[in-house]
Structure formats: structure tokens, C-alpha cells
Amino acid sequence: MAVVISGKELATIRRNKMKEEVIEFGKKYPRLPHLVVILVGDDPGSVSYVTGKGKACVEIGIKNTTIKKPVTITEDELLNLIDELNNDDTVDGILVQLPLPKHINSDLVIKKIDPKKDVDGFHPINVASLYLKQDGIVSCTPKGIIEVLDYANIQIEGRHAVVIGRSNIVGMPVSKLLLDRNATVTICHSKTANLAEITKTADILIAAVGKAKFVKADMVRDGATVIDVGVNRDLETNKLCGDVDFKDVEPKAAYITKVPGGIGPMTITCLMENTLECYLKHMEEK
Ligand code: NAP
């Protein structure tokens, strides 16, 4: 039986701590932290993510403004809006909920955000900072994964970490963070040959594939730590599920995360941490 690492439990601990910190910041600085989220269109997934972020802000005491724009907004209009927020001294963090409609170039939009207000850590300057080991904002899901491993006291240094997925938002940055913690890292993707042979050598297996119940017991080493990043819809039950077939893999793993209740709550929590980080730097610049 594996130990189930609860990202939800860790998120509660972190959020309670932030709540207390924000009260103190309110005494020390002229105003509270302020996160602005831009939502384009009404995709149900995006609406639900934005709602979750808003709720977390309320819980912690961060001021939250959600700007809703119709799906017909032009790229120029969106870029101008970001420009205004970049120049607004009462705004500490800006997040544009992705994906954007096809007529808008997401790369341009992300590049427009002031890197100091880029709470998602997606701006090329923040991405480069991660790879150059310089001070910058680290994106939320990879940061949350490392915090979950630390919370469970999983040794990273010297271990073999296998990451399935090489996206810019999960696979690549978490691989770099693991490397920075002295793991030996293997990155797998859709063209990897003999995937199971590789994943079976993992002390720490990170699944960021985007395919429901993709990781089965025969892909996992006895006693491995298995971190499930996936958020998928199980077509049989219509419930949320991860990239790991939990029932199949759990008896073999030593530690495992669940979906929901694993990495998801930590992603939002790290977004709140990043917002506070941007706010503190902003306040200290004054
Ligand atoms: P993505 O951009 O679609 O990347 C998926 C990665 O998986 C790609 O690198 C792809 O390889 C690889 N892959 C696909 N099929 C594969 C296969 N058969 N064998 C090996 N590798 C395969 O997805 P993402 O944005 O990284 O997200 C991954 C999952 O995490 C999704 O379920 C997403 O919803 C979830 N997610 C969760 C959170 C959270 O807060 N919990 C945050 C972000 C994402 P190629 O590069 O070769 O195509």
C-alpha cells in the first residue's frame, strides 16, 4: 500500500500561512496584494480554473480582479489591456487564462506581460531565468510538484527521476527543477521508444501526459514515488482522473498522488505564492 501524498493538505497548510502573512503585509505596506486575471471567452474549463483562482485569492486575502472579455476581442485590444495593467501601479500580478482563441497569438500575449508581474512564470525572461538558475518567477505546476515531494520528504538528490511529457508548462520546467535538486533526469515523450522499460527504472516518476490512466502498474518500479500531474475526464465514469491508473499503480508504489487532490491544489497555491512574491518585490522597489 502506497502512502498517498495529499497536495490538498499541503495546500491548506500553505494557504493558512499566507493568510497570516497577508495580514502582516497589510500593516506594513500601503495596500494589499492584487492579482488580475484575464479571461477571454467562456470555455467551461477556463471559467472553472479562473473561479478557483479567485476563490483562493479571497481565502488568502489577496485582492482579485477578473477581467472577462468576449471571444471576439482582437489581439491588439488584448495587448493594449495588458499594457495598461503593466503600467498600473496597483497591480502586482497579471495572469491571462490559457488557451486563447485561435486568432490570438499566445506567445505575443505572454511576452507582453511585464516579467515582474508574470505570476504564471511563462514569460521568456522567467523561463530563461529558470534555465540559467537566475532569480525569476517559477511556473506554478512544476513548483508545486517539488513542494509536494519535499512535503513527503522524498529524497530527490541522486535519484533517477523520469518525467513523461516535455511541455513548456510542466515536463520541461519540472525536469529542470529536479536536475537542480541533483536528480538524474530522463525526459520521455510521444516518440520515446520502449517507454515502459525507462519508466520502470524511475525512483520518481512524474506523469504529465494528458492521457487518462496512461501509466499502468507494469510501467512502475516497486517502491517508486509516482506523481500524477494529469487532469483528464474518465470517459467511463465522466469523473476527473489523472494520467496514472491509480488503482492499478497504487499497490506497487511507495508514494503516490491522487487526482483530484494532488498536484492541482498546489498549482493554485503556488500561483498565490508567486503573487505574494511579485507584490513584495513591488512594494520593496518603492
Ligand atoms: P501537453 O502540452 O499536451 O504535453 C503532453 C506531453 O506528453 C507531450 O510532451 C507529449 O509528447 C507527451 N506524450 C503524449 N503522448 C505520449 C505517449 N504516448 N507516450 C509518452 N509521452 C507522450 O500537456 P501538458 O500541458 O504538459 O499537461 C499534461 C497534463 O497535465 C494534462 O492532463 C494537463 O491537463 C495536466 N496539467 C495539470 C495541471 C495541474 O495543475 N494539475 C497543470 C498543467 C497541466 P510530445 O512532446 O512528443 O508530443
PDB file of C-alpha atoms and ligand atoms in Angstrom, residues 141 164-167 169-170 189-190 195 208-211 214 229-232 243 263-264 267, ligand 1:
ATOM      1  CA  THR A 141       2.721  23.373 -11.512  1.00  0.00           C
ATOM      2  CA  ILE A 164       6.735  11.647 -19.085  1.00  0.00           C
ATOM      3  CA  GLY A 165       5.994  14.816 -21.047  1.00  0.00           C
ATOM      4  CA  ARG A 166       8.112  17.685 -22.353  1.00  0.00           C
ATOM      5  CA  SER A 167       5.689  20.588 -22.482  1.00  0.00           C
ATOM      6  CA  ILE A 169       4.443  24.353 -18.765  1.00  0.00           C
ATOM      7  CA  VAL A 170       5.074  21.044 -16.987  1.00  0.00           C
ATOM      8  CA  HIS A 189       7.716  11.935 -24.888  1.00  0.00           C
ATOM      9  CA  SER A 190       5.464  10.532 -27.573  1.00  0.00           C
ATOM     10  CA  LEU A 195       8.740   3.815 -22.662  1.00  0.00           C
ATOM     11  CA  ALA A 208       2.418  14.810 -17.375  1.00  0.00           C
ATOM     12  CA  VAL A 209       0.975  13.202 -20.486  1.00  0.00           C
ATOM     13  CA  GLY A 210      -2.633  14.348 -20.677  1.00  0.00           C
ATOM     14  CA  LYS A 211      -3.978  10.828 -21.258  1.00  0.00           C
ATOM     15  CA  PHE A 214      -1.982   6.088 -19.156  1.00  0.00           C
ATOM     16  CA  VAL A 229       0.007  15.743 -12.945  1.00  0.00           C
ATOM     17  CA  GLY A 230      -2.715  14.821 -15.438  1.00  0.00           C
ATOM     18  CA  VAL A 231      -6.192  16.285 -15.347  1.00  0.00           C
ATOM     19  CA  ASN A 232      -8.423  14.253 -17.635  1.00  0.00           C
ATOM     20  CA  ASP A 243      -2.566  10.184 -16.151  1.00  0.00           C
ATOM     21  CA  ILE A 263      -0.931  18.489  -7.774  1.00  0.00           C
ATOM     22  CA  GLY A 264      -3.967  20.601  -8.775  1.00  0.00           C
ATOM     23  CA  THR A 267      -0.701  24.662  -8.624  1.00  0.00           C
TER      24      THR A 267
HETATM   25  P1  NAP B   1       0.833  18.671 -23.359  1.00  0.00           P
HETATM   26  O1  NAP B   1       1.364  20.007 -23.692  1.00  0.00           O
HETATM   27  O2  NAP B   1      -0.221  18.056 -24.212  1.00  0.00           O
HETATM   28  O3  NAP B   1       2.091  17.673 -23.295  1.00  0.00           O
HETATM   29  C1  NAP B   1       1.900  16.300 -23.149  1.00  0.00           C
HETATM   30  C2  NAP B   1       3.243  15.616 -23.237  1.00  0.00           C
HETATM   31  O4  NAP B   1       3.019  14.210 -23.165  1.00  0.00           O
HETATM   32  C3  NAP B   1       3.980  15.868 -24.575  1.00  0.00           C
HETATM   33  O5  NAP B   1       5.326  16.161 -24.326  1.00  0.00           O
HETATM   34  C4  NAP B   1       3.814  14.579 -25.329  1.00  0.00           C
HETATM   35  O6  NAP B   1       4.898  14.238 -26.154  1.00  0.00           O
HETATM   36  C5  NAP B   1       3.723  13.574 -24.193  1.00  0.00           C
HETATM   37  N1  NAP B   1       3.013  12.385 -24.639  1.00  0.00           N
HETATM   38  C6  NAP B   1       1.809  12.316 -25.254  1.00  0.00           C
HETATM   39  N2  NAP B   1       1.519  11.034 -25.548  1.00  0.00           N
HETATM   40  C7  NAP B   1       2.546  10.285 -25.104  1.00  0.00           C
HETATM   41  C8  NAP B   1       2.832   8.916 -25.121  1.00  0.00           C
HETATM   42  N3  NAP B   1       2.001   8.030 -25.685  1.00  0.00           N
HETATM   43  N4  NAP B   1       3.976   8.488 -24.569  1.00  0.00           N
HETATM   44  C9  NAP B   1       4.849   9.362 -23.999  1.00  0.00           C
HETATM   45  N5  NAP B   1       4.634  10.689 -23.962  1.00  0.00           N
HETATM   46  C10 NAP B   1       3.506  11.143 -24.510  1.00  0.00           C
HETATM   47  O7  NAP B   1       0.281  18.633 -21.882  1.00  0.00           O
HETATM   48  P2  NAP B   1       0.689  19.497 -20.570  1.00  0.00           P
HETATM   49  O8  NAP B   1       0.219  20.860 -20.742  1.00  0.00           O
HETATM   50  O9  NAP B   1       2.118  19.232 -20.240  1.00  0.00           O
HETATM   51  O10 NAP B   1      -0.225  18.773 -19.474  1.00  0.00           O
HETATM   52  C11 NAP B   1      -0.092  17.401 -19.170  1.00  0.00           C
HETATM   53  C12 NAP B   1      -1.236  17.001 -18.266  1.00  0.00           C
HETATM   54  O11 NAP B   1      -1.121  17.745 -17.068  1.00  0.00           O
HETATM   55  C13 NAP B   1      -2.624  17.321 -18.813  1.00  0.00           C
HETATM   56  O12 NAP B   1      -3.527  16.339 -18.376  1.00  0.00           O
HETATM   57  C14 NAP B   1      -2.969  18.650 -18.178  1.00  0.00           C
HETATM   58  O13 NAP B   1      -4.358  18.857 -18.048  1.00  0.00           O
HETATM   59  C15 NAP B   1      -2.322  18.454 -16.829  1.00  0.00           C
HETATM   60  N6  NAP B   1      -1.975  19.684 -16.142  1.00  0.00           N
HETATM   61  C16 NAP B   1      -2.332  19.766 -14.844  1.00  0.00           C
HETATM   62  C17 NAP B   1      -2.027  20.869 -14.101  1.00  0.00           C
HETATM   63  C18 NAP B   1      -2.404  20.892 -12.666  1.00  0.00           C
HETATM   64  O14 NAP B   1      -2.447  21.957 -12.076  1.00  0.00           O
HETATM   65  N7  NAP B   1      -2.637  19.751 -12.045  1.00  0.00           N
HETATM   66  C19 NAP B   1      -1.362  21.948 -14.704  1.00  0.00           C
HETATM   67  C20 NAP B   1      -0.971  21.844 -16.028  1.00  0.00           C
HETATM   68  C21 NAP B   1      -1.286  20.696 -16.743  1.00  0.00           C
HETATM   69  P3  NAP B   1       5.311  15.118 -27.455  1.00  0.00           P
HETATM   70  O15 NAP B   1       6.058  16.302 -26.929  1.00  0.00           O
HETATM   71  O16 NAP B   1       6.174  14.198 -28.243  1.00  0.00           O
HETATM   72  O17 NAP B   1       4.034  15.482 -28.139  1.00  0.00           O
END
